[in-house]
Short mmCIF file of C-alpha atoms in Angstrom, two decimals:
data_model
loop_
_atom_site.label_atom_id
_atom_site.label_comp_id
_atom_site.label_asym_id
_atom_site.label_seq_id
_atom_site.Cartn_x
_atom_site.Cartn_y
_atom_site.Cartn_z
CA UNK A 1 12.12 -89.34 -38.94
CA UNK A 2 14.95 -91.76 -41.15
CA UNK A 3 17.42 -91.02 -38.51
CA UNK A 4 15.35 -91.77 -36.01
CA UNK A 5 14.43 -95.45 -37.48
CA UNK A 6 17.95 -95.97 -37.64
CA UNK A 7 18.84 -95.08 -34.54
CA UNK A 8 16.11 -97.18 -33.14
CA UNK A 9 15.99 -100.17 -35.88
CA UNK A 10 16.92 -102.79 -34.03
CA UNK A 11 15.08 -104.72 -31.27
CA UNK A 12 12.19 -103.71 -32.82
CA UNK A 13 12.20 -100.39 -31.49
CA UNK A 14 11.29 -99.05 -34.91
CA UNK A 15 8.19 -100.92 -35.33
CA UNK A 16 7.12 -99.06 -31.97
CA UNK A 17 8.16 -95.89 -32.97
CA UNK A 18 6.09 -96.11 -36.14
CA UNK A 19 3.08 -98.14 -34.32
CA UNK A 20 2.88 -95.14 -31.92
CA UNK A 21 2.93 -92.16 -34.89
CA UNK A 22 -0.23 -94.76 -35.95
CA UNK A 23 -1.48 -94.37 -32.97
CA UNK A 24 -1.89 -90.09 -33.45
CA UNK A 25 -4.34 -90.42 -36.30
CA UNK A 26 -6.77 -92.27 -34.00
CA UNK A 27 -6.87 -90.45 -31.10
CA UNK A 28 -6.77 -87.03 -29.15
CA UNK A 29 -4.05 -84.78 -27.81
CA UNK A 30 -3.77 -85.90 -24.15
CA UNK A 31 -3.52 -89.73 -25.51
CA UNK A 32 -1.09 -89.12 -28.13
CA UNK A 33 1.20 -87.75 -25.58
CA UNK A 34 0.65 -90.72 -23.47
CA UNK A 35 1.08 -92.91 -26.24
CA UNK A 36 4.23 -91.52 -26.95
CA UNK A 37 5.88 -91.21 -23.31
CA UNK A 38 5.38 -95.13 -23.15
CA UNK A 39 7.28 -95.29 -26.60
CA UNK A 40 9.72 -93.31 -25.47
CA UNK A 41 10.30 -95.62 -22.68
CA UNK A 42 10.07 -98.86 -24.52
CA UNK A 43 12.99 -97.41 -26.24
CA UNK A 44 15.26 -97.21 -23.45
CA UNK A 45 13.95 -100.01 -21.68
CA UNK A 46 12.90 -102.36 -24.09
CA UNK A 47 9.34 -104.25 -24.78
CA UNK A 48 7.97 -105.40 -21.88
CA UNK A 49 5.58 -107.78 -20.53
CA UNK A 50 3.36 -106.05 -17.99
CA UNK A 51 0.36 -108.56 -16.15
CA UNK A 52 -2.24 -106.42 -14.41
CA UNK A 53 -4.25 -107.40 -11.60
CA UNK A 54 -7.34 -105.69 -10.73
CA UNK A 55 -10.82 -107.33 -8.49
CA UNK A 56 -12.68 -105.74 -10.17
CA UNK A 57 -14.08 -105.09 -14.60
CA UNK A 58 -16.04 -102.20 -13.79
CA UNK A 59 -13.19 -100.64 -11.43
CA UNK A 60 -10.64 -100.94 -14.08
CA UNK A 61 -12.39 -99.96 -17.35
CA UNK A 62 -13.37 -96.46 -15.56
CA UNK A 63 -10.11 -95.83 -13.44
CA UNK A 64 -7.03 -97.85 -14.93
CA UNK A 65 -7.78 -99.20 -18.56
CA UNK A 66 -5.52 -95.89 -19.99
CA UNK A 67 -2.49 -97.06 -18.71
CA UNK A 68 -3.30 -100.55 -20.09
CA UNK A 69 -4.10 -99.19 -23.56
CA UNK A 70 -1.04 -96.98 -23.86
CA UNK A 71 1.07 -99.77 -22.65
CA UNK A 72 -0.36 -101.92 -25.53
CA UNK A 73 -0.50 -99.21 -28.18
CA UNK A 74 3.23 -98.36 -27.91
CA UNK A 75 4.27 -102.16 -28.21
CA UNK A 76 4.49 -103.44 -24.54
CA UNK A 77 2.92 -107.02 -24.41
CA UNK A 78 -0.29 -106.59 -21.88
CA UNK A 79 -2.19 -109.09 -19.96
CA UNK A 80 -5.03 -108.13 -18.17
CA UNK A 81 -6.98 -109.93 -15.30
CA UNK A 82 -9.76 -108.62 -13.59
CA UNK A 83 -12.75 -109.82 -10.99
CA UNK A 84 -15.97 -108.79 -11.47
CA UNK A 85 -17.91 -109.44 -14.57
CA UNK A 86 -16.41 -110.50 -17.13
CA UNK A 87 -15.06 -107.80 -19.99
CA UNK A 88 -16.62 -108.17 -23.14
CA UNK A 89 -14.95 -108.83 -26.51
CA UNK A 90 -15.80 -105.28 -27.68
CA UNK A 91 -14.50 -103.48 -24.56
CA UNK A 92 -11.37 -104.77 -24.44
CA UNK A 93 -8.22 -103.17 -25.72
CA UNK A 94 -5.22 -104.56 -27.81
CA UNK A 95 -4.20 -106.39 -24.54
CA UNK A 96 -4.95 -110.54 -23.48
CA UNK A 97 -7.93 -110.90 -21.27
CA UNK A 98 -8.43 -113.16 -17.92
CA UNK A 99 -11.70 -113.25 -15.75
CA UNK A 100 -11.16 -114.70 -12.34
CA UNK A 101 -14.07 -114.35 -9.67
CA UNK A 102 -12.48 -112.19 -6.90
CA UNK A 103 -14.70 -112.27 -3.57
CA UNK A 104 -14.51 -107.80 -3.14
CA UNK A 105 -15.95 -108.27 0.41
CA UNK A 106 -14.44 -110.83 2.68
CA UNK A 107 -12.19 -113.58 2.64
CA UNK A 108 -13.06 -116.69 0.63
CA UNK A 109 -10.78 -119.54 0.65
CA UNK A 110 -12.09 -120.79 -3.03
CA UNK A 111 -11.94 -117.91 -5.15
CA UNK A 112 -9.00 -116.22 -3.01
CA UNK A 113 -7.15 -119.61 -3.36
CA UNK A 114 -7.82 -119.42 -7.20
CA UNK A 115 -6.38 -115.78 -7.40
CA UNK A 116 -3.25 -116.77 -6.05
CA UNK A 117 -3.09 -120.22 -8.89
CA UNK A 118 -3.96 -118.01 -11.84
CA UNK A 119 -1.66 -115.10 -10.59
CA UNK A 120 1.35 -118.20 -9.44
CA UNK A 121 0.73 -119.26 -13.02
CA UNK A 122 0.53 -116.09 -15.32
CA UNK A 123 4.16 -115.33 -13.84
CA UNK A 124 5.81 -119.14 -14.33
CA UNK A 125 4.31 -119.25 -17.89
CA UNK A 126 4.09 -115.55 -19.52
CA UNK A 127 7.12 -114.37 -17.11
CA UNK A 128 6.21 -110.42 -17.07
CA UNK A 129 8.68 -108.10 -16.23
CA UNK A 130 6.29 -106.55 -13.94
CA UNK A 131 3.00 -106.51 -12.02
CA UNK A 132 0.88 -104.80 -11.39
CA UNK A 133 -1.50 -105.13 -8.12
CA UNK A 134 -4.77 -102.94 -8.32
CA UNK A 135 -6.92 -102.77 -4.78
CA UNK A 136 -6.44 -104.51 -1.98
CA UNK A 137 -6.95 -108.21 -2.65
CA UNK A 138 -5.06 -108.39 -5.76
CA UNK A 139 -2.34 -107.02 -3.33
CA UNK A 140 -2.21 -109.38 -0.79
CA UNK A 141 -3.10 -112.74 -2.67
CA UNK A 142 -1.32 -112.22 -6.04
CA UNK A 143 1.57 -110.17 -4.01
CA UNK A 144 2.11 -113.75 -2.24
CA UNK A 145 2.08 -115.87 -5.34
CA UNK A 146 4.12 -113.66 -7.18
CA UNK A 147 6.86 -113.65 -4.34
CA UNK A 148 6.33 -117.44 -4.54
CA UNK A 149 6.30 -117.67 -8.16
CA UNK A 150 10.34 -115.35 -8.05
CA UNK A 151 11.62 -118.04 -5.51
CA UNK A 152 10.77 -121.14 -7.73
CA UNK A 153 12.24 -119.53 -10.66
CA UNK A 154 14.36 -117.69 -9.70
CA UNK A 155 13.30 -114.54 -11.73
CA UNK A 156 12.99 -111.36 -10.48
CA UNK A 157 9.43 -109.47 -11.49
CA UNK A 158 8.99 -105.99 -10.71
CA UNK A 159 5.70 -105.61 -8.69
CA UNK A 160 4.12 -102.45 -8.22
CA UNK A 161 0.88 -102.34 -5.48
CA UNK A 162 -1.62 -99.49 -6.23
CA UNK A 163 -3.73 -98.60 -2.63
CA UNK A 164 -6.47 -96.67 -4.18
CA UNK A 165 -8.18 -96.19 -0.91
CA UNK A 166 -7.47 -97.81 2.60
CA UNK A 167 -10.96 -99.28 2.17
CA UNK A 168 -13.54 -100.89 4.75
CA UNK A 169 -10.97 -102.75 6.19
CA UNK A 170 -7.80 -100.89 6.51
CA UNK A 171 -8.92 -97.26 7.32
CA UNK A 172 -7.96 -96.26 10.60
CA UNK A 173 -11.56 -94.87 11.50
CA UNK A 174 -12.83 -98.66 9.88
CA UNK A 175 -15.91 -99.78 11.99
CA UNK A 176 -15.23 -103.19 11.31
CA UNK A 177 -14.04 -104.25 14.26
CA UNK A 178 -15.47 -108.38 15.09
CA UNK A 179 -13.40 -110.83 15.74
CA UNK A 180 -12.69 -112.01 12.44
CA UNK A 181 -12.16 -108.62 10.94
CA UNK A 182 -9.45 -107.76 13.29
CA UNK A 183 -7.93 -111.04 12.32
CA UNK A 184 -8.27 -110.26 8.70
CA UNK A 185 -6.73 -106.81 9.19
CA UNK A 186 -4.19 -108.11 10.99
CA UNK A 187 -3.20 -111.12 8.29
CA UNK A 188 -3.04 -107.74 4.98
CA UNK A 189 -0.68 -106.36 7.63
CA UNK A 190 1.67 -109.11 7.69
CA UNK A 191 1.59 -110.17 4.20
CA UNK A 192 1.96 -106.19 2.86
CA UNK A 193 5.33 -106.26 5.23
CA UNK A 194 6.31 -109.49 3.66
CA UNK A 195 5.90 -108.11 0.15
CA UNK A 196 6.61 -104.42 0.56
CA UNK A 197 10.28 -106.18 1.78
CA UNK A 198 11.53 -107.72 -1.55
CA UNK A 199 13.72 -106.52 -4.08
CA UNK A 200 12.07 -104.14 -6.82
CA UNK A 201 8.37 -103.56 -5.26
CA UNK A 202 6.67 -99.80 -4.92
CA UNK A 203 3.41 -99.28 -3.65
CA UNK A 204 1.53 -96.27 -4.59
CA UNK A 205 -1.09 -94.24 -2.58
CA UNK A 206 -3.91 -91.88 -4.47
CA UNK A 207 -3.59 -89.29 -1.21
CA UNK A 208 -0.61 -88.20 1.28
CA UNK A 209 -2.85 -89.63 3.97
CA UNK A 210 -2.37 -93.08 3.44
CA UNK A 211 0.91 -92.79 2.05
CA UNK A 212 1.47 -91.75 5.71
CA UNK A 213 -0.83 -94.06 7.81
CA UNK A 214 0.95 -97.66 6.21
CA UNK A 215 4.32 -96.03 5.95
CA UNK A 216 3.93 -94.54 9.81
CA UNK A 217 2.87 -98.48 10.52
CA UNK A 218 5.81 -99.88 9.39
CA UNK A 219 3.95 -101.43 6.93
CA UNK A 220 5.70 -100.52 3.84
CA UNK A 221 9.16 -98.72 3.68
CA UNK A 222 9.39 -94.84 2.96
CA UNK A 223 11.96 -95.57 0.11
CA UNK A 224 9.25 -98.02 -1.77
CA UNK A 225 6.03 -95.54 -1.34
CA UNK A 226 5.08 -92.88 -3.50
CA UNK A 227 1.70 -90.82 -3.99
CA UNK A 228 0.36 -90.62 -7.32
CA UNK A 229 -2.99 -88.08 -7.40
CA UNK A 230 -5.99 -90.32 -7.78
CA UNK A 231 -6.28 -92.18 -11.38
CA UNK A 232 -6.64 -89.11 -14.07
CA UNK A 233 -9.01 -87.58 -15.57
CA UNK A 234 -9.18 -86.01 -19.19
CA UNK A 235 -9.82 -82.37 -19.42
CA UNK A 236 -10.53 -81.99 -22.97
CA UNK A 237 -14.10 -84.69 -22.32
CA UNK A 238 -14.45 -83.19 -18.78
CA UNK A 239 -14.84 -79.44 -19.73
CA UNK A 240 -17.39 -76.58 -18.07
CA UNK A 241 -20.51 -75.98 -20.27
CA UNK A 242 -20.99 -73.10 -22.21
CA UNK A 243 -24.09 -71.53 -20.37
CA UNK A 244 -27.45 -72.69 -18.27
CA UNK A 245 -30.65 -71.89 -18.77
CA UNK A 246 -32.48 -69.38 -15.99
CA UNK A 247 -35.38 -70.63 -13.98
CA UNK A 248 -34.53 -74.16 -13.74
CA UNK A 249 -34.04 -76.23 -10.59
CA UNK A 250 -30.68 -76.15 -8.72
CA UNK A 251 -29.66 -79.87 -9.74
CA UNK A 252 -27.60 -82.04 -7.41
CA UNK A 253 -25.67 -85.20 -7.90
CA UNK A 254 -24.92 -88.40 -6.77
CA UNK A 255 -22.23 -90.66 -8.49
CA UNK A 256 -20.78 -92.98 -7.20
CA UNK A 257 -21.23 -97.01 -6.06
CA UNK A 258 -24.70 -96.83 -4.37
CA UNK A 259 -23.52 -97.97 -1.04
CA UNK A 260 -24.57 -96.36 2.37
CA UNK A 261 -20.64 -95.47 3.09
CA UNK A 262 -20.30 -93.63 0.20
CA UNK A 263 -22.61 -91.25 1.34
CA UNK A 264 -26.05 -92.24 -0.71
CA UNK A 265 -28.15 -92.94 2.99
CA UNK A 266 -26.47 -89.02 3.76
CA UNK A 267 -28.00 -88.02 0.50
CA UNK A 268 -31.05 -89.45 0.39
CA UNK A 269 -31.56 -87.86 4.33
CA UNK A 270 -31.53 -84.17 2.51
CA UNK A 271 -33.37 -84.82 -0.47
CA UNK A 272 -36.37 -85.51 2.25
CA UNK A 273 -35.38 -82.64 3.83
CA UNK A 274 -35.42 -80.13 0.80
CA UNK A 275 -38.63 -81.78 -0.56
CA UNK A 276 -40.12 -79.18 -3.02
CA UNK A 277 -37.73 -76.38 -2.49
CA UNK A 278 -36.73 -76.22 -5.63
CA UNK A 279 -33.65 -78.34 -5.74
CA UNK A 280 -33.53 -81.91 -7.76
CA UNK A 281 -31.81 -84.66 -6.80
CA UNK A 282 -30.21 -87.05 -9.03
CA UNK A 283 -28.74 -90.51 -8.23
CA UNK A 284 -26.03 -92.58 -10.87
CA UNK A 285 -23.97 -95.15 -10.54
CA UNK A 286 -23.38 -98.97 -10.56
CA UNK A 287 -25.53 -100.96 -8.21
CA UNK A 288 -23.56 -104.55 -6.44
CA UNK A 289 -26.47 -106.53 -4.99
CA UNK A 290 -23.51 -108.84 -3.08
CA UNK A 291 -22.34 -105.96 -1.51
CA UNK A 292 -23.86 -105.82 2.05
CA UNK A 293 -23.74 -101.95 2.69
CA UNK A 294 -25.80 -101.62 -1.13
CA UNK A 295 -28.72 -99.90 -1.03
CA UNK A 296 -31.41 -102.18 -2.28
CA UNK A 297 -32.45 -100.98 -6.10
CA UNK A 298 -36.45 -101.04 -5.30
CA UNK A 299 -35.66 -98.71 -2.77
CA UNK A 300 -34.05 -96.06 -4.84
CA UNK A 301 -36.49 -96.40 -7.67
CA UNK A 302 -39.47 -96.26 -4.95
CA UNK A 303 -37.87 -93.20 -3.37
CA UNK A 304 -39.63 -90.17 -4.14
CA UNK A 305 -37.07 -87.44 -3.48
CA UNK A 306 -34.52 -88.20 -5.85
CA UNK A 307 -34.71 -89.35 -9.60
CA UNK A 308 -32.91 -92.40 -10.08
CA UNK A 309 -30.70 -92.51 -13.40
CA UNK A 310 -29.13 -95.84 -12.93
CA UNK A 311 -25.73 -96.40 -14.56
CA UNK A 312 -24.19 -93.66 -16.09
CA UNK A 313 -22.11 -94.45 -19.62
CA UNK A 314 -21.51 -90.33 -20.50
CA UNK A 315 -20.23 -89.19 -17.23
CA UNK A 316 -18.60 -85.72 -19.02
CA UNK A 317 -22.59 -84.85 -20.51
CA UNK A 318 -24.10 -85.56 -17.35
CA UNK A 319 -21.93 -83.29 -15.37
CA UNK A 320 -22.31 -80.48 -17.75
CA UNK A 321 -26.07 -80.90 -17.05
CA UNK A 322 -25.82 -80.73 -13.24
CA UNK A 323 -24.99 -77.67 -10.80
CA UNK A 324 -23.24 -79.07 -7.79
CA UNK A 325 -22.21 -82.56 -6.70
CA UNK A 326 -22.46 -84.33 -4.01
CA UNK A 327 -20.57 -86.80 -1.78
CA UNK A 328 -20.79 -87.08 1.91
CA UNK A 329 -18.83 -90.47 2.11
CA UNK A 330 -17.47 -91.98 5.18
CA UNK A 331 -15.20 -94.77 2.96
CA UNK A 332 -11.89 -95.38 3.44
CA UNK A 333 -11.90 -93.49 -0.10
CA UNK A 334 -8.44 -92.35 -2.00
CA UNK A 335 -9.47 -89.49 -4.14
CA UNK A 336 -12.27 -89.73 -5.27
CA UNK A 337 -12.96 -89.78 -9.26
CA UNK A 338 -16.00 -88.26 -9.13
CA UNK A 339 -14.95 -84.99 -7.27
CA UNK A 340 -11.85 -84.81 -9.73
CA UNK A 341 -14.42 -84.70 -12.66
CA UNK A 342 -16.46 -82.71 -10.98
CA UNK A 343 -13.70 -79.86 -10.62
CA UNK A 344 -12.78 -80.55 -14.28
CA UNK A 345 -16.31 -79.91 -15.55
CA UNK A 346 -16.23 -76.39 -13.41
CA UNK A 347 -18.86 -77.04 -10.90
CA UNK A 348 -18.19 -77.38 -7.27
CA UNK A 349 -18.85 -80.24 -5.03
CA UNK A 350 -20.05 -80.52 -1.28
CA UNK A 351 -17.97 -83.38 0.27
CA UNK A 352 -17.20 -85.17 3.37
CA UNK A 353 -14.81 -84.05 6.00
CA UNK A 354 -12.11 -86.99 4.52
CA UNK A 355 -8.98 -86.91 3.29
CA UNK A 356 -9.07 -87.72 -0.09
CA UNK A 357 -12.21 -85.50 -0.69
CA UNK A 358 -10.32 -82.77 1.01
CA UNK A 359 -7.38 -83.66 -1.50
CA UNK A 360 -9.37 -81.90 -4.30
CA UNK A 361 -12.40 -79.82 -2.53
CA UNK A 362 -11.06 -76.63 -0.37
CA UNK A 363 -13.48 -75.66 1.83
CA UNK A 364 -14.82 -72.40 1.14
CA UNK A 365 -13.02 -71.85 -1.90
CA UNK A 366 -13.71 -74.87 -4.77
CA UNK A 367 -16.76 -76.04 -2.51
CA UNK A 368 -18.02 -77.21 0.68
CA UNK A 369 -16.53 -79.72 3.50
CA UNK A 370 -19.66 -81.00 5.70
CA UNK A 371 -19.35 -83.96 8.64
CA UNK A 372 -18.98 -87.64 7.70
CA UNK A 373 -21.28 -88.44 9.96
CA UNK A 374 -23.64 -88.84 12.03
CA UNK A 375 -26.19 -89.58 9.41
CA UNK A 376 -28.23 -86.63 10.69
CA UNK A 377 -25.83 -84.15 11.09
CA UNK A 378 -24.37 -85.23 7.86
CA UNK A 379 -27.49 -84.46 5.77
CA UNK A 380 -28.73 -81.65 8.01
CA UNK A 381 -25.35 -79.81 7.03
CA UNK A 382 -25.77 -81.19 3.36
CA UNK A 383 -29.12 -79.57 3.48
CA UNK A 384 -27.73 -76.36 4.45
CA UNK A 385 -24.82 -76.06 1.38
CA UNK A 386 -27.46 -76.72 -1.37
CA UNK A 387 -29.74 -74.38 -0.10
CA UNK A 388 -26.66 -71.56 -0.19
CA UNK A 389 -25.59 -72.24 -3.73
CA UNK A 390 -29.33 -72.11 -4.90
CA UNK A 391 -29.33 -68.75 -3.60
CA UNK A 392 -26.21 -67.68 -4.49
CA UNK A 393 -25.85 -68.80 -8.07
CA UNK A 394 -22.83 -66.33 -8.26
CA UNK A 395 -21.15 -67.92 -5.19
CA UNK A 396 -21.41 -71.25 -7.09
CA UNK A 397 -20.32 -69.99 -10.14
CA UNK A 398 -17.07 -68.77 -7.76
CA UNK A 399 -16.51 -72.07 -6.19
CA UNK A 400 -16.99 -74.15 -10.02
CA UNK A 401 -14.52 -71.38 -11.51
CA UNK A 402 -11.61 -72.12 -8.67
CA UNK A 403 -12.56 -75.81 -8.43
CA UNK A 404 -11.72 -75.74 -12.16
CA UNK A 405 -8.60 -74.08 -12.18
CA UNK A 406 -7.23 -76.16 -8.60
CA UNK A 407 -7.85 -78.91 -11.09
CA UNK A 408 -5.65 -77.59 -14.02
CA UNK A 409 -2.96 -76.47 -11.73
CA UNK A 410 -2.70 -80.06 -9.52
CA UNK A 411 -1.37 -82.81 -11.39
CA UNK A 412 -4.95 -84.69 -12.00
CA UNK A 413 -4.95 -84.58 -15.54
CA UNK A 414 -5.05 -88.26 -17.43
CA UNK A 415 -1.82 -87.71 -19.19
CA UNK A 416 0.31 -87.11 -16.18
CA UNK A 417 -0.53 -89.51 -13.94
CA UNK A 418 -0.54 -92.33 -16.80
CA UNK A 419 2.58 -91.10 -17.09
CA UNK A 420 3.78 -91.68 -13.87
CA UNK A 421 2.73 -95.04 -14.04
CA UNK A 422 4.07 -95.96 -17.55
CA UNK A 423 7.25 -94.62 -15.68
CA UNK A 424 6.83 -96.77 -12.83
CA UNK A 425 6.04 -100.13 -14.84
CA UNK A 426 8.41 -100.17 -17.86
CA UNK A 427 11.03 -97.58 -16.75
CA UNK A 428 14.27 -98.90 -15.56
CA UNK A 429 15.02 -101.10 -12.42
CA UNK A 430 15.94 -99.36 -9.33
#
C-alpha cells in the first residue's frame, strides 16, 4: 500500500486511491470493483470532469446513476443534468445537480432551445473533458451546442452519445409517419451525421440491431459505434428465490412505463382472456400522464383483470415473488431492463418478437417469443404461453434455470458494463 501512495502521490492520485479503499467499507462486491476500475483509470488518465446529459430523473436513477456514482466515488468531478422531475436532495449522489425541463415527446422550441443554453453553457464555464449524451434529445440538442460550444473555444470535449433504443421516432418499423414526423426524423438524421463527424465522439447502441440500422444509414461511422449490452444489472440484489409455495396462482408481470407500445394494451387483452383460470396478473411501473400513448391511471385501477401495484421501489423482491414476466412491446426498445432482471432473478419471460427482447429471451429455451402485434394476435398468443407454464411448472422452472445462467454467461452484469463506460468516458483519447 506505501509504495503504491508513492508511486501515485502526486496529482492527487493518492487521495483517489485512498478515497476509493473508503469506498469498500460502504458498499458490496460488484461496486467495489467498479469503484476501483474508475480509480484505476483516474490514475492513468487523470481527474476528470465528466457532464452527463440525460431527459429524463426517473430514466437515469434506474438505468445510469452507477456509472455517475463510481465516477464521483473514485475522484472524477461529476455534473449531472437531467429532464423530468426534479432529483431530490436525498437521491442524489456525491455529484452537482441540474434540472432542465426536456419536452420527451416532440419538438418544443422553448424547452429544446433551453437544453441547448444550459448544455452551450455547462461546457464554456465547467469545461468537462467529456459528455455524455443519454437518449435521443440530449443527443441531438446538447450534441449541437457542445460542437458549438468546441468551436468558440477552441477546446476539444470528448462526447460520447448513448442510443438506448431507436425509440418512437427512429425505429425503422416507427408508425409515425405525418408530415411533421418525417420532418423531425429527417432533421436527428442530419444533426447525428453532423456530430457523429467530429473529432473524439462514440456513440453506443444497447443491441447489434441498431448498432447496424444507423451505421448501415450512414448515419454514424463504423469506427465511432460500439454496442454495449443494455445498462447492467446487479446479480447479487437480482438473485432466484429459494423456493415457492404449492397451490398458489401462476403470477404474471408487467413492468415497465405503462404505455400501450410497451405492450400493457397486449397485456391487459389476455388478462380478459384468462379471467379466473387461475393465473394473476400484476401491473408496476411509472405512470407519464403527458405521454400520449399512457394508459390513463383510472383505467388500470378500474380494470378488473389485473391488480394494479403502481410504482415499484424493490424491483429484486417483487420479482422473487412473481413466476413469469411479461412484455409484448412493439417500442423501438434497446434491451430491455426488465427482461435482464427478469433472467437474473431465474424466472423466464414471454416477450415480443423484437430485437432487443430477443437479445436476452431465446425462444424456447430462457422463454417465449410471441408477435408484436396485432393487438389480438399479440394477446391471443400471450394467452397461450401463460397457460403452458401454469401447466408445466417444470418447463418453467427449465426456461428460469437457462434464462439465469444466459444471464451470467452474457456480459449484463452491472460491473461490466459500468465498466465499459468508465472506460469509454475517462480512458484515454483516441
Amino acid at each position: 500500500m506505501y509504495v503504491a501512495l508513492q508511486v501515485f502521490r502526486f496529482g492527487g492520485a493518492a487521495k483517489l486511491l485512498m478515497r476509493a479503499y473508503s469506498a469498500l467499507s460502504e458498499s458490496n462486491v460488484a461496486r467495489d470493483r467498479i469503484v476501483l476500475r474508475a480509480s484505476a483509470t483516474a490514475f492513468s488518465s487523470g481527474r476528470r470532469r465528466i457532464t452527463i446529459v440525460c431527459n429524463d430523473a426517473d430514466y437515469f436513477l434506474r438505468h445510469r446513476r452507477t456509472t455517475a456514482d463510481a465516477l464521483a466515488e473514485a475522484g472524477h468531478r461529476v455534473c449531472v443534468i437531467t429532464g423530468g422531475r426534479p432529483i431530490a436532495p436525498e437521491q442524489r449522489g456525491r455529484w452537482d445537480y441540474v434540472n432542465v425541463p426536456i419536452e420527451r415527446w416532440t419538438f418544443a422550441p422553448r424547452a429544446d432551445l433551453r437544453l441547448v443554453i444550459e448544455t452551450f453553457r455547462e461546457v464554456l464555464r465547467k469545461k468537462p473533458d467529456t459528455l455524455h449524451l443519454i437518449t435521443l434529445k440530449p443527443i441531438v440538442f446538447s450534441g449541437i451546442a457542445a460542437i458549438l460550444a468546441r468551436i468558440i473555444s477552441g477546446r476539444r470535449t470528448r462526447i460520447v452519445a448513448t442510443v438506448p433504443g431507436l425509440g418512437r421516432l427512429m425505429s425503422p418499423a416507427s408508425s409515425m409517419k405525418s408530415g411533421i414526423e418525417c420532418l423531425s426524423r429527417f432533421l436527428v438524421d442530419r444533426a447525428v451525421r453532423v456530430i457523429a463527424r467530429r473529432k473524439d465522439v462514440r456513440f453506443t447502441f444497447e443491441t447489434a440491431s441498431d448498432h447496424a440500422t444507423w451505421v448501415g444509414r450512414g448515419m454514424v461511422p463504423s469506427a465511432k459505434a460500439m454496442v454495449i449490452s443494455g445498462a447492467g444489472v446487479d446479480p447479487r440484489e437480482f438473485h432466484p428465490r429459494q423456493s415457492r409455495a404449492d397451490g398458489q396462482p401462476l403470477r404474471v408481470l408487467f413492468a415497465s412505463r405503462l404505455l400501450k407500445s410497451k405492450g400493457l394494451d397486449v397485456f391487459i387483452a389476455a388478462a380478459r382472456k384468462l379471467k379466473d383460470r387461475d393465473v394473476e396478473f400484476l401491473v408496476a411501473g411509472m405512470l407519464d400522464a403527458s405521454d400520449p400513448d399512457a394508459v390513463p391511471l383510472e383505467e388500470l385501477e378500474n380494470e378488473a383483470s389485473i391488480r394494479f401495484l403502481g410504482r415499484c421501489n424493490d424491483m429484486p423482491s417483487l420479482l422473487r415473488e412473481v413466476d413469469v414476466v411479461a412484455l409484448p412491446t412493439r417500442y423501438g426498445e434497446g434491451i430491455p431492463r426488465i427482461l435482464i432482471e427478469a433472467a437474473a432473478t431465474g424466472i423466464p419471460s414471454i416477450a415480443s418478437d423484437h430485437e432487443g427482447c430477443r437479445e436476452i429471451v431465446e425462444d424456447g429455451e430462457t422463454g417465449v417469443i410471441v408477435p408484436e402485434k396485432p393487438v389480438d394476435a399479440a394477446s391471443r398468443a400471450l394467452a397461450k404461453a401463460i397457460l403452458r407454464y401454469r401447466d408445466d411448472p417444470t418447463l418453467r422452472q427449465k426456461h428460469g434455470d437457462a434464462a439465469r445462467r444466459r444471464f451470467l454467461d452474457g456480459d449484463y452484469a452491472e460491473d461490466n458494463v459500468v465498466a465499459q463506460f468508465v472506460e469509454l468516458l475517462v480512458g484515454q483519447r483516441a
